[in-house]
């Protein structure tokens, strides 16, 4: 309750843009809702740990900063509601907002998570995930694991506290090419544009370690940066979504714009070390906004608009999404004088 902080049973109905709740009298819900929670601009925290004696809470904070605490009957029910509410919140912004949400804060993934460390633990011969031979639609795959087995392992290894968090973390491992889908069931799921549906918590969906994450594989060559290019004055920084050069998928990156010398670097927010994963000189670059009516050539996947493009002096094309037209204009205005 908002005034008297007591707990009451309510019947909830989730719609596309709101969550309605009804009083229950005599085992039946009343015909008219007692209240509603508008989902536009909401953030969700699951699990919510603000009440020690109530571990099954979901917290919703509206864009007017009103907090709602909802208690479920079981962990499975809590995670199911959280997943469906999250889908409704981000239905209009399935790429930018959802990926930021997934990688940054709302489900409170551990701040010190290192994907490399998780993969090392997964490969451990005694405590790692068990690799098995699996048959999938007539094809036999060696050294694989199921989606549900990975979710179970992430929870039992204390990398996640719920299946929803574990799915989120497994999606990050797949997106960063530490694991890969094999077989029709898991491969088909990667065709979804919604990133939250690409990894399956399913005993029939098969996955395996990607070659780059194999214990015996040679480590990926690190990108070298000249100290001078990182010494410039920071003009602007913030989170944007960037299209990859090889896989053409979209990833959240923290961009830092520097002057004297003029460089644009981007960082992986999931990595512990504070060093760029890429960057380029802005001298001789061209930067321009891309129209939102249609997907430009060279752009793959689900695009929500607010795109801009940077073409380097070496004719390398970078496609970047901002969260709004205003943010896109601010970045373009900041970059242009440095080109």
C-alpha positions as a Markdown table, in Angstrom:
| # | Residue | x | y | z |
|---|---|---|---|---|
| 1 | Unk | 0.0 | 0.0 | 0.0 |
| 2 | Unk | 1.0 | 3.6 | -0.6 |
| 3 | Unk | -0.4 | 5.3 | 2.5 |
| 4 | Unk | -0.5 | 2.4 | 5.0 |
| 5 | Unk | 2.5 | 0.3 | 4.2 |
| 6 | Unk | 0.7 | -3.0 | 4.6 |
| 7 | Unk | 0.5 | -5.9 | 2.1 |
| 8 | Unk | -2.8 | -6.8 | 0.4 |
| 9 | Unk | -3.8 | -9.5 | -2.1 |
| 10 | Unk | -4.6 | -8.0 | -5.5 |
| 11 | Unk | -5.5 | -9.6 | -8.8 |
| 12 | Unk | -3.2 | -8.3 | -11.5 |
| 13 | Unk | -3.8 | -8.0 | -15.3 |
| 14 | Unk | -0.9 | -7.1 | -17.5 |
| 15 | Unk | -1.8 | -5.1 | -20.6 |
| 16 | Unk | 0.5 | -3.8 | -23.4 |
| 17 | Unk | 1.1 | -0.4 | -21.7 |
| 18 | Unk | -0.2 | -0.8 | -18.1 |
| 19 | Unk | -0.6 | -3.1 | -15.2 |
| 20 | Unk | -4.1 | -3.1 | -13.6 |
| 21 | Unk | -4.8 | -4.4 | -10.1 |
| 22 | Unk | -8.2 | -5.3 | -8.7 |
| 23 | Unk | -9.5 | -5.9 | -5.2 |
| 24 | Unk | -10.5 | -9.5 | -4.4 |
| 25 | Unk | -13.7 | -10.1 | -2.4 |
| 26 | Unk | -15.1 | -13.5 | -1.7 |
| 27 | Unk | -12.6 | -15.2 | -3.9 |
| 28 | Unk | -13.6 | -13.0 | -6.9 |
| 29 | Unk | -12.1 | -9.9 | -8.4 |
| 30 | Unk | -14.2 | -6.8 | -8.5 |
| 31 | Unk | -15.3 | -5.6 | -12.0 |
| 32 | Unk | -13.4 | -2.3 | -11.8 |
| 33 | Unk | -9.7 | -1.9 | -11.2 |
| 34 | Unk | -8.5 | -0.5 | -7.9 |
| 35 | Unk | -5.6 | 1.1 | -9.6 |
| 36 | Unk | -3.1 | 1.0 | -12.5 |
| 37 | Unk | 0.6 | 1.2 | -13.0 |
| 38 | Unk | 1.6 | 2.9 | -16.3 |
| 39 | Unk | 4.6 | 1.0 | -17.8 |
| 40 | Unk | 5.9 | 3.8 | -20.1 |
| 41 | Unk | 9.3 | 4.8 | -18.6 |
| 42 | Unk | 9.1 | 2.3 | -15.8 |
| 43 | Unk | 12.2 | 0.5 | -14.5 |
| 44 | Unk | 12.0 | -3.0 | -13.0 |
| 45 | Unk | 14.2 | -4.6 | -10.3 |
| 46 | Unk | 14.0 | -8.3 | -9.9 |
| 47 | Unk | 14.9 | -9.7 | -7.5 |
| 48 | Unk | 14.3 | -6.7 | -5.2 |
| 49 | Unk | 16.3 | -7.1 | -1.9 |
| 50 | Unk | 14.9 | -4.1 | 0.0 |
| 51 | Unk | 12.9 | -6.3 | 2.4 |
| 52 | Unk | 15.0 | -9.1 | 3.9 |
| 53 | Unk | 12.0 | -11.2 | 4.9 |
| 54 | Unk | 10.4 | -11.0 | 1.5 |
| 55 | Unk | 12.7 | -12.6 | -1.1 |
| 56 | Unk | 10.1 | -12.9 | -3.8 |
| 57 | Unk | 9.6 | -9.2 | -4.6 |
| 58 | Unk | 9.5 | -7.2 | -7.8 |
| 59 | Unk | 10.0 | -3.5 | -7.7 |
| 60 | Unk | 8.6 | -1.1 | -10.3 |
| 61 | Unk | 9.6 | 2.5 | -10.3 |
| 62 | Unk | 7.5 | 4.7 | -12.6 |
| 63 | Unk | 8.8 | 7.7 | -14.5 |
| 64 | Unk | 7.2 | 9.9 | -11.8 |
| 65 | Unk | 9.4 | 8.1 | -9.2 |
| 66 | Unk | 6.5 | 6.2 | -7.6 |
| 67 | Unk | 7.7 | 2.8 | -6.2 |
| 68 | Unk | 5.5 | -0.3 | -6.3 |
| 69 | Unk | 6.5 | -3.5 | -4.5 |
| 70 | Unk | 4.8 | -6.7 | -5.7 |
| 71 | Unk | 5.3 | -10.0 | -3.9 |
| 72 | Unk | 4.8 | -13.3 | -5.7 |
| 73 | Unk | 4.0 | -16.7 | -4.4 |
| 74 | Unk | 7.1 | -18.5 | -5.8 |
| 75 | Unk | 10.4 | -17.8 | -7.4 |
| 76 | Unk | 9.2 | -19.2 | -10.7 |
| 77 | Unk | 6.1 | -17.0 | -10.6 |
| 78 | Unk | 8.2 | -13.9 | -9.8 |
| 79 | Unk | 10.6 | -14.5 | -12.7 |
| 80 | Unk | 7.7 | -15.2 | -15.1 |
| 81 | Unk | 6.0 | -11.9 | -14.1 |
| 82 | Unk | 9.2 | -10.0 | -14.3 |
| 83 | Unk | 10.0 | -11.3 | -17.8 |
| 84 | Unk | 6.5 | -10.5 | -19.1 |
| 85 | Unk | 6.5 | -7.0 | -17.5 |
| 86 | Unk | 9.9 | -6.3 | -18.9 |
| 87 | Unk | 8.7 | -7.3 | -22.4 |
| 88 | Unk | 5.8 | -4.9 | -22.0 |
| 89 | Unk | 8.0 | -2.0 | -20.8 |
| 90 | Unk | 10.3 | -2.3 | -23.7 |
| 91 | Unk | 7.8 | -3.4 | -26.4 |
| 92 | Unk | 8.3 | 0.0 | -28.2 |
| 93 | Unk | 12.1 | 0.0 | -27.8 |
| 94 | Unk | 13.2 | -3.6 | -28.2 |
| 95 | Unk | 16.8 | -2.8 | -29.1 |
| 96 | Unk | 18.3 | 0.3 | -27.5 |
| 97 | Unk | 16.4 | 0.4 | -24.2 |
| 98 | Unk | 16.2 | -3.3 | -23.7 |
| 99 | Unk | 19.8 | -4.0 | -24.3 |
| 100 | Unk | 20.9 | -1.1 | -22.0 |
| 101 | Unk | 18.5 | -2.5 | -19.4 |
| 102 | Unk | 19.8 | -6.0 | -19.9 |
| 103 | Unk | 23.4 | -5.1 | -19.6 |
| 104 | Unk | 23.4 | -2.3 | -17.1 |
| 105 | Unk | 21.0 | -2.3 | -14.2 |
| 106 | Unk | 17.4 | -3.4 | -13.8 |
| 107 | Unk | 18.0 | -7.0 | -12.9 |
| 108 | Unk | 21.0 | -6.0 | -10.8 |
| 109 | Unk | 23.5 | -8.4 | -12.3 |
| 110 | Unk | 26.7 | -8.5 | -10.3 |
| 111 | Unk | 28.7 | -5.3 | -11.0 |
| 112 | Unk | 32.0 | -7.2 | -11.1 |
| 113 | Unk | 31.0 | -9.9 | -13.6 |
| 114 | Unk | 33.8 | -10.9 | -15.9 |
| 115 | Unk | 32.6 | -13.0 | -18.8 |
| 116 | Unk | 36.1 | -14.4 | -19.3 |
| 117 | Unk | 36.1 | -15.6 | -15.6 |
| 118 | Unk | 32.7 | -17.3 | -16.1 |
| 119 | Unk | 33.9 | -19.1 | -19.2 |
| 120 | Unk | 37.1 | -20.2 | -17.3 |
| 121 | Unk | 34.8 | -21.6 | -14.5 |
| 122 | Unk | 32.6 | -23.3 | -17.1 |
| 123 | Unk | 35.6 | -25.1 | -18.6 |
| 124 | Unk | 36.9 | -26.4 | -15.2 |
| 125 | Unk | 37.0 | -30.2 | -15.4 |
| 126 | Unk | 35.7 | -30.7 | -11.9 |
| 127 | Unk | 33.2 | -27.8 | -11.2 |
| 128 | Unk | 32.5 | -26.6 | -14.7 |
| 129 | Unk | 29.5 | -27.4 | -16.9 |
| 130 | Unk | 29.2 | -31.0 | -18.0 |
| 131 | Unk | 29.6 | -31.6 | -21.7 |
| 132 | Unk | 27.7 | -34.4 | -23.3 |
| 133 | Unk | 27.0 | -35.9 | -26.7 |
| 134 | Unk | 23.5 | -35.0 | -27.9 |
| 135 | Unk | 21.3 | -36.1 | -30.8 |
| 136 | Unk | 19.3 | -33.3 | -32.5 |
| 137 | Unk | 17.0 | -34.0 | -35.4 |
| 138 | Unk | 19.1 | -36.9 | -36.6 |
| 139 | Unk | 22.5 | -35.1 | -36.1 |
| 140 | Unk | 24.9 | -36.0 | -33.3 |
| 141 | Unk | 26.8 | -33.2 | -31.6 |
| 142 | Unk | 29.8 | -33.7 | -29.4 |
| 143 | Unk | 30.7 | -31.7 | -26.3 |
| 144 | Unk | 27.5 | -29.8 | -26.0 |
| 145 | Unk | 25.2 | -28.6 | -23.2 |
| 146 | Unk | 21.6 | -27.6 | -23.1 |
| 147 | Unk | 20.2 | -24.2 | -22.5 |
| 148 | Unk | 18.5 | -25.3 | -19.3 |
| 149 | Unk | 21.7 | -27.0 | -18.1 |
| 150 | Unk | 23.7 | -23.7 | -18.5 |
| 151 | Unk | 21.0 | -21.8 | -16.6 |
| 152 | Unk | 21.1 | -24.3 | -13.8 |
| 153 | Unk | 24.9 | -24.1 | -13.7 |
| 154 | Unk | 25.0 | -20.3 | -13.6 |
| 155 | Unk | 22.6 | -20.3 | -10.6 |
| 156 | Unk | 24.4 | -23.1 | -8.8 |
| 157 | Unk | 27.7 | -21.3 | -9.3 |
| 158 | Unk | 26.2 | -18.1 | -7.8 |
| 159 | Unk | 26.6 | -16.1 | -11.0 |
| 160 | Unk | 22.8 | -15.5 | -11.0 |
| 161 | Unk | 20.1 | -15.7 | -8.4 |
| 162 | Unk | 17.2 | -16.4 | -10.8 |
| 163 | Unk | 16.5 | -18.1 | -14.1 |
| 164 | Unk | 15.8 | -14.7 | -15.6 |
| 165 | Unk | 19.2 | -13.4 | -14.6 |
| 166 | Unk | 20.9 | -16.5 | -15.8 |
| 167 | Unk | 19.1 | -16.2 | -19.2 |
| 168 | Unk | 20.3 | -12.6 | -19.4 |
| 169 | Unk | 23.9 | -13.7 | -18.6 |
| 170 | Unk | 23.8 | -16.6 | -21.0 |
| 171 | Unk | 22.6 | -14.2 | -23.7 |
| 172 | Unk | 25.6 | -12.0 | -23.0 |
| 173 | Unk | 27.9 | -15.0 | -23.4 |
| 174 | Unk | 26.4 | -15.9 | -26.7 |
| 175 | Unk | 26.4 | -12.3 | -28.0 |
| 176 | Unk | 30.1 | -12.0 | -27.1 |
| 177 | Unk | 30.8 | -15.2 | -29.0 |
| 178 | Unk | 31.9 | -17.3 | -26.0 |
| 179 | Unk | 29.2 | -19.9 | -26.7 |
| 180 | Unk | 27.3 | -20.7 | -29.9 |
| 181 | Unk | 24.0 | -22.4 | -30.7 |
| 182 | Unk | 24.1 | -25.8 | -32.5 |
| 183 | Unk | 21.2 | -27.7 | -33.9 |
| 184 | Unk | 17.9 | -26.5 | -35.3 |
| 185 | Unk | 16.2 | -25.5 | -32.0 |
| 186 | Unk | 18.7 | -23.0 | -30.6 |
| 187 | Unk | 19.9 | -21.8 | -34.1 |
| 188 | Unk | 16.3 | -20.9 | -35.0 |
| 189 | Unk | 16.0 | -18.7 | -31.9 |
| 190 | Unk | 18.9 | -16.5 | -32.9 |
| 191 | Unk | 16.8 | -15.2 | -35.8 |
| 192 | Unk | 14.6 | -13.3 | -33.4 |
| 193 | Unk | 15.2 | -9.6 | -33.4 |
| 194 | Unk | 14.4 | -9.4 | -29.7 |
| 195 | Unk | 17.7 | -10.1 | -27.9 |
| 196 | Unk | 16.0 | -11.4 | -24.8 |
| 197 | Unk | 14.6 | -14.4 | -26.8 |
| 198 | Unk | 17.8 | -15.5 | -28.5 |
| 199 | Unk | 19.0 | -17.8 | -25.7 |
| 200 | Unk | 16.6 | -20.6 | -24.8 |
| 201 | Unk | 16.2 | -22.0 | -21.2 |
| 202 | Unk | 15.2 | -25.3 | -22.8 |
| 203 | Unk | 16.4 | -28.9 | -22.4 |
| 204 | Unk | 16.1 | -29.4 | -26.2 |
| 205 | Unk | 18.2 | -26.3 | -27.2 |
| 206 | Unk | 21.9 | -27.2 | -27.6 |
| 207 | Unk | 24.9 | -25.0 | -27.2 |
| 208 | Unk | 28.7 | -25.4 | -27.3 |
| 209 | Unk | 31.8 | -23.4 | -26.6 |
| 210 | Unk | 32.8 | -21.2 | -29.4 |
| 211 | Unk | 36.3 | -21.8 | -30.8 |
| 212 | Unk | 37.5 | -18.5 | -29.5 |
| 213 | Unk | 36.6 | -19.5 | -25.9 |
| 214 | Unk | 38.2 | -23.0 | -26.0 |
| 215 | Unk | 40.8 | -23.4 | -23.2 |
| 216 | Unk | 43.4 | -24.5 | -25.7 |
| 217 | Unk | 42.8 | -21.7 | -28.2 |
| 218 | Unk | 45.3 | -18.9 | -28.5 |
| 219 | Unk | 44.2 | -15.8 | -26.7 |
| 220 | Unk | 42.6 | -13.0 | -28.8 |
| 221 | Unk | 45.2 | -10.5 | -29.8 |
| 222 | Unk | 44.7 | -7.3 | -27.9 |
| 223 | Unk | 44.1 | -4.0 | -29.7 |
| 224 | Unk | 47.0 | -1.7 | -29.0 |
| 225 | Unk | 46.4 | 2.0 | -28.4 |
| 226 | Unk | 48.9 | 4.8 | -28.4 |
| 227 | Unk | 49.1 | 6.6 | -25.1 |
| 228 | Unk | 48.9 | 10.0 | -26.8 |
| 229 | Unk | 45.5 | 9.2 | -28.4 |
| 230 | Unk | 44.0 | 8.5 | -24.9 |
| 231 | Unk | 45.4 | 11.7 | -23.4 |
| 232 | Unk | 43.1 | 14.1 | -25.1 |
| 233 | Unk | 40.6 | 16.3 | -23.3 |
| 234 | Unk | 37.3 | 14.5 | -22.9 |
| 235 | Unk | 34.6 | 16.4 | -24.7 |
| 236 | Unk | 31.6 | 14.1 | -24.4 |
| 237 | Unk | 30.9 | 10.6 | -23.2 |
| 238 | Unk | 27.9 | 8.3 | -22.9 |
| 239 | Unk | 26.2 | 5.0 | -23.9 |
| 240 | Unk | 25.3 | 4.4 | -27.6 |
| 241 | Unk | 24.5 | 1.2 | -29.5 |
| 242 | Unk | 27.1 | 0.3 | -32.2 |
| 243 | Unk | 26.8 | -2.2 | -35.1 |
| 244 | Unk | 29.7 | -4.7 | -35.1 |
| 245 | Unk | 31.9 | -4.9 | -38.2 |
| 246 | Unk | 32.0 | -8.7 | -38.5 |
| 247 | Unk | 28.8 | -10.2 | -37.0 |
| 248 | Unk | 26.7 | -7.1 | -37.8 |
| 249 | Unk | 25.0 | -7.4 | -34.4 |
| 250 | Unk | 24.2 | -4.4 | -32.2 |
| 251 | Unk | 26.0 | -3.9 | -28.9 |
| 252 | Unk | 25.9 | -1.2 | -26.1 |
| 253 | Unk | 29.2 | 0.6 | -25.9 |
| 254 | Unk | 30.4 | 3.5 | -23.7 |
| 255 | Unk | 31.7 | 6.1 | -26.2 |
| 256 | Unk | 34.3 | 8.7 | -25.2 |
| 257 | Unk | 35.0 | 11.7 | -27.5 |
| 258 | Unk | 38.4 | 13.3 | -27.0 |
| 259 | Unk | 40.0 | 16.5 | -28.4 |
| 260 | Unk | 43.7 | 17.4 | -28.9 |
| 261 | Unk | 44.2 | 14.8 | -30.4 |
| 262 | Unk | 40.7 | 14.2 | -31.8 |
| 263 | Unk | 39.7 | 10.5 | -31.2 |
| 264 | Unk | 36.5 | 8.6 | -30.6 |
| 265 | Unk | 37.0 | 5.4 | -28.5 |
| 266 | Unk | 34.4 | 2.9 | -27.3 |
| 267 | Unk | 34.5 | 0.6 | -24.3 |
| 268 | Unk | 32.7 | -2.6 | -23.4 |
| 269 | Unk | 30.6 | -2.0 | -20.2 |
| 270 | Unk | 30.7 | -5.7 | -19.4 |
| 271 | Unk | 34.5 | -5.7 | -19.0 |
| 272 | Unk | 36.3 | -4.9 | -15.8 |
| 273 | Unk | 39.3 | -3.3 | -17.3 |
| 274 | Unk | 38.9 | 0.4 | -18.3 |
| 275 | Unk | 40.5 | 0.2 | -21.7 |
| 276 | Unk | 38.9 | 0.7 | -25.1 |
| 277 | Unk | 37.8 | -2.2 | -27.3 |
| 278 | Unk | 38.0 | 0.1 | -30.4 |
| 279 | Unk | 38.6 | 3.6 | -31.6 |
| 280 | Unk | 39.7 | 5.8 | -34.4 |
| 281 | Unk | 41.0 | 9.2 | -35.3 |
| 282 | Unk | 38.4 | 11.8 | -36.3 |
| 283 | Unk | 40.7 | 13.7 | -38.6 |
| 284 | Unk | 39.2 | 13.5 | -42.1 |
| 285 | Unk | 36.0 | 11.7 | -40.9 |
| 286 | Unk | 32.5 | 12.4 | -42.2 |
| 287 | Unk | 29.6 | 12.2 | -39.8 |
| 288 | Unk | 25.9 | 12.5 | -40.7 |
| 289 | Unk | 22.5 | 11.5 | -39.5 |
| 290 | Unk | 20.6 | 8.8 | -41.3 |
| 291 | Unk | 16.9 | 9.1 | -42.1 |
| 292 | Unk | 14.5 | 7.0 | -40.0 |
| 293 | Unk | 12.3 | 6.0 | -42.9 |
| 294 | Unk | 13.7 | 2.7 | -43.9 |
| 295 | Unk | 16.9 | 0.7 | -43.1 |
| 296 | Unk | 20.0 | 2.1 | -44.9 |
| 297 | Unk | 22.2 | -0.2 | -46.9 |
| 298 | Unk | 24.9 | -1.7 | -44.7 |
| 299 | Unk | 22.7 | -1.8 | -41.7 |
| 300 | Unk | 21.5 | -5.2 | -40.4 |
| 301 | Unk | 19.1 | -6.4 | -37.7 |
| 302 | Unk | 16.3 | -4.5 | -35.9 |
| 303 | Unk | 16.9 | -0.8 | -36.0 |
| 304 | Unk | 14.8 | 1.6 | -34.0 |
| 305 | Unk | 15.9 | 4.8 | -35.6 |
| 306 | Unk | 18.1 | 7.7 | -34.4 |
| 307 | Unk | 21.0 | 6.4 | -36.5 |
| 308 | Unk | 24.1 | 8.2 | -37.5 |
| 309 | Unk | 27.1 | 7.2 | -39.5 |
| 310 | Unk | 30.8 | 8.0 | -39.3 |
| 311 | Unk | 33.1 | 7.3 | -42.3 |
| 312 | Unk | 36.7 | 7.4 | -41.4 |
| 313 | Unk | 39.5 | 8.6 | -43.7 |
| 314 | Unk | 40.3 | 5.0 | -44.5 |
| 315 | Unk | 36.6 | 4.5 | -45.6 |
| 316 | Unk | 35.6 | 2.4 | -42.7 |
| 317 | Unk | 31.9 | 2.9 | -41.9 |
| 318 | Unk | 30.6 | 3.0 | -38.3 |
| 319 | Unk | 26.8 | 2.8 | -37.7 |
| 320 | Unk | 25.7 | 4.0 | -34.3 |
| 321 | Unk | 22.2 | 4.4 | -32.7 |
| 322 | Unk | 21.3 | 7.1 | -30.1 |
| 323 | Unk | 18.4 | 6.8 | -27.8 |
| 324 | Unk | 16.7 | 9.9 | -29.2 |
| 325 | Unk | 17.0 | 12.4 | -32.1 |
| 326 | Unk | 18.1 | 15.0 | -29.6 |
| 327 | Unk | 20.9 | 12.8 | -28.4 |
| 328 | Unk | 21.9 | 12.0 | -31.9 |
| 329 | Unk | 22.1 | 15.7 | -32.8 |
| 330 | Unk | 24.2 | 16.4 | -29.7 |
| 331 | Unk | 26.8 | 13.7 | -30.7 |
| 332 | Unk | 27.0 | 14.9 | -34.3 |
| 333 | Unk | 27.4 | 18.5 | -33.2 |
| 334 | Unk | 30.2 | 17.5 | -30.8 |
| 335 | Unk | 32.0 | 15.3 | -33.4 |
| 336 | Unk | 31.9 | 17.6 | -36.4 |
| 337 | Unk | 34.3 | 20.4 | -35.2 |
| 338 | Unk | 36.9 | 17.6 | -34.5 |
| 339 | Unk | 36.9 | 16.2 | -38.0 |
